[in-house]
Every structure is written in structure tokens, then in C-alpha cells.
Amino acid sequence: MPQTITTSTDDRAVVKAKILELNRLALDADTRMRASLKVSNTASAYVWRDRRDSYNAESKRLTDWLNAPAPRPVPAPTPVITPQPAISSNNFITTTADAFNASGGSQDYAHNAILKALLDGEYSSSSIPANDAKAAAYDIVRQNNGSPLHWIRNQAQSQALNNSLPHPGSADQRRFPTLNTRGLHAGETFFIRDFMQVYSSGNITIGNLMIVDDTVYSEFAQDFNRLVNSINEYQKQQGRPYRVFPFLRMAHRDAVQLIPGISDGINQFGGAVMNNVSVTGNLIYSDGALQGVFATDGAFRNLHIRSNSLQIGGEHTISINGMLSGSILGNTDINNRPLADSKIALYPLRLGGGANIYVLGFSNKASIRSTDARYYQYEAILGVPATRDFRQQVIPNGTCYRNVDMVELLTLLKGQYPQTPAQWQAVMVELSQRGFAQVVS
């Protein structure tokens, strides 16, 4: 995008197109904000409000640039081309490195800045043809940094996705010779963030998908890593210890992420429950830090993760917070050997997102039967050894509670709608003072 005033017709056309795009994005963000407010999801509403305001501010900046009086043209200097321009002269590199260093080496900050630079620059909507096979993946993350390639909200959408995808070819079978890929549906191998987010109250089967992450070897990843290398070289020149990870190690990328939908005004951060979901018969593969089947927020009743073949380069192959009941059984690696116990982990229900409040155990009123939707209890999970079940163990750097009465907690949440970690902590203190939770010291 031009940073100085110019009379170039081409530059002005690019700016006009960008203004139209920003206005469209701002309108969409405003619509989503209002929809979130209607269901009392204030956290989501704040996100969309901030995004709308950001789009509008950028649109105004470009409009002001477009309407500014043009200066008298001066002859353009003859460009001097060098193979490797000095890193210190690159404003993006120095600015990003300085902020990355000030953040204490936050990988999220650096990765988000690099993604934005690429998607607003050489991978912008004006640079990538609409018929490019990867255009949708670029556009999704350009509009919302955390968006998955596919949203699944109900069984009809899950089935429609399967129906839209081709069956694997002979090359896929050769790639995974010990597995039977017939009957699978081959998903796109390029996705920048998650492949899929299942955002629902439940009753869904995610099955027979081949999710192969070749993004880590794409030209996009190579361009990403060039910026990483330049930032790290500048960090080295400045004598700083922090280094940005390459795309291969980018965090928060999931093959299948499970997120309970809003129920009675309570979202996943307040312990909303996803019921009756099966993730079965899928093939998930990545050499990068892709997380296989993953959930950090909300509770999961009757969740079954069975007969999948998984191999990833990251830490979390199957990792679930808040699993109340179900099974994790019959999964293998891509060589068709039983999945190692170390690839599976169960953690306590997490409340408040980044507030890092964990529920190690529940207390149900005598009037609430085990078949009641309001009943919370950790049951034994078929197929998970005790050594990989951490649901009732204290989580380092978290605040942990036992004997939590979820009915009383949900009543408090509906009246207070906590947003910040401090507000969440205050809710839990009040719950404890009323005798409906016990802090674990």
C-alpha cells in the first residue's frame, strides 16, 4: 500500500479497491457485533467492535490519503537493487523486532505481525487471483486472524463438507502405505490457522476426513520464514536473546478444534457443554506443530475420539480440557501402530479463558440426577490410562478449585458477565465465600 502521496493512477486504483474492501469488512464486523450482543456474548461483541473500529480507521486513513492534494511530481530516483538490503533499514523488521522484544518474546505477537504483513502485502486480495486454489485460505485469515478454513456448527454442515471433498487418489495411498485411505474425503492441504473448528452444542460426527498439512512446505511458509530470519538476524545484531519460531512451529494451529456453543447465555469460557460428538475414522498428519484433536475451553459430555490415525510434529495430538465422559479408543499413528499413551492428555475444565481457572472436581445438588444436563462430573474415560488423566491434578500457574457447584456458578455468571481475568477471579472468590467452591492451595 502506498505510504506517500502519489499521482500514479495504478496506486490510486489499489487504494480505492482497499477502501471498498475495508468498508465491507467493517459492515460485516458491525453485523457480527450486533448478533453477539443479541445473545449476550459480550466478549465476542467487544472483539467484533474493535475489529470494526480498526477497519473504519484504516479506511479513513486511506480516504484522507486519496483526497489529499497531489504534490508537484518529481523525477523518481534510479533504484539501486541489492540482493540483501540491510536488515536495519527495513522498517517492518525493526519495528516488529523491537515490539517482539518488548513483549518478552511473545511468539503470538511476532507471528500475527508477520501474517498481517504478508496478507496485506504480496498475498493481498489484489495480488492473489480469485481463482487461485489458496485464495479462500488467505481471505479467511485476512478478515479474521484466528478463523479456521472450515466452520462446523451442525451435522448437516459436517456432511456437506464431506460431500464437497474428493476421495484420495493413488498418490495419497502411496504417501500412507500402511493405511486404507479408500472411503476418506481429502481436505485442502493448505490452511493457515485451524483446518476446522466445531462450534456447536453437539450431536455431530466428524468422520472419514484426510487432513494433511502441507502448508509448512508452501511458498507462503517460505516467505513467512524469510521475515522470521530477518527479524532474528536483527535480534542477534542487537544482542537480544529472543528468537521468533518459524512457521513449522507456529502455535494455535489445530486440525480439529472443539468449542461448545452458547447455552442459556453461557459460552465455553463459563463451562458450556458440548454433547454427543464423535471424531472417528480420520487421518491427521503434519510435520509442523499442528494440534490434532484439541479443546481448551468448555466441557464435553459423551465425546468419542475413535479409530483415527494421527501423526503431528507438535505436542498435542489428542488434548482435551473438561472432558466429562466418553472414550478415546483405537487410535493409531500413520504406521498403523497403536497411538502412544504420551500422545493423549486430559486436563481439568478451564474457566475464563486466559484467567486460567481450573475445576478439579464438582459438587452436584442432591436433586440433580446424573442424567440431568446440569450434572457435571468427571467419569473414567475408556481408553485413557490413569497416567494421562490430569483432570483432578493441580495445574501450574493456574488457580484451581474443587467441589465447584456449576449451577451456582452459572447463576453468578449470568448476573455479572465477567470479562477480565480479575473479574473472573472475583466471581470465583464470591462462589467460594458462599460455600459453593473450594480453592486448592
Short mmCIF file of N, CA, C and O in Angstrom, two decimals, residues 87-96:
data_model
loop_
_atom_site.label_atom_id
_atom_site.label_comp_id
_atom_site.label_asym_id
_atom_site.label_seq_id
_atom_site.Cartn_x
_atom_site.Cartn_y
_atom_site.Cartn_z
N ILE A 87 19.26 -5.21 6.93
CA ILE A 87 18.09 -5.51 7.74
C ILE A 87 17.68 -4.31 8.56
O ILE A 87 16.51 -4.01 8.72
N SER A 88 18.64 -3.58 9.08
CA SER A 88 18.32 -2.46 9.96
C SER A 88 17.56 -1.35 9.24
O SER A 88 16.95 -0.51 9.88
N SER A 89 17.60 -1.35 7.89
CA SER A 89 16.90 -0.31 7.15
C SER A 89 15.46 -0.68 6.85
O SER A 89 14.70 0.14 6.35
N ASN A 90 15.08 -1.89 7.14
CA ASN A 90 13.73 -2.34 6.87
C ASN A 90 12.84 -1.98 8.06
O ASN A 90 12.97 -2.56 9.14
N ASN A 91 11.93 -1.03 7.86
CA ASN A 91 11.13 -0.52 8.96
C ASN A 91 10.27 -1.61 9.59
O ASN A 91 10.13 -1.67 10.82
N PHE A 92 9.68 -2.48 8.76
CA PHE A 92 8.84 -3.55 9.32
C PHE A 92 9.67 -4.46 10.23
O PHE A 92 9.23 -4.81 11.33
N ILE A 93 10.85 -4.83 9.78
CA ILE A 93 11.68 -5.75 10.56
C ILE A 93 12.05 -5.13 11.89
O ILE A 93 11.91 -5.74 12.96
N THR A 94 12.54 -3.89 11.86
CA THR A 94 13.00 -3.26 13.10
C THR A 94 11.83 -2.99 14.05
O THR A 94 11.93 -3.23 15.25
N THR A 95 10.71 -2.51 13.49
CA THR A 95 9.54 -2.23 14.34
C THR A 95 9.01 -3.49 14.99
O THR A 95 8.72 -3.53 16.19
N THR A 96 8.88 -4.55 14.19
CA THR A 96 8.36 -5.81 14.72
C THR A 96 9.33 -6.41 15.74
O THR A 96 8.91 -6.89 16.80
#
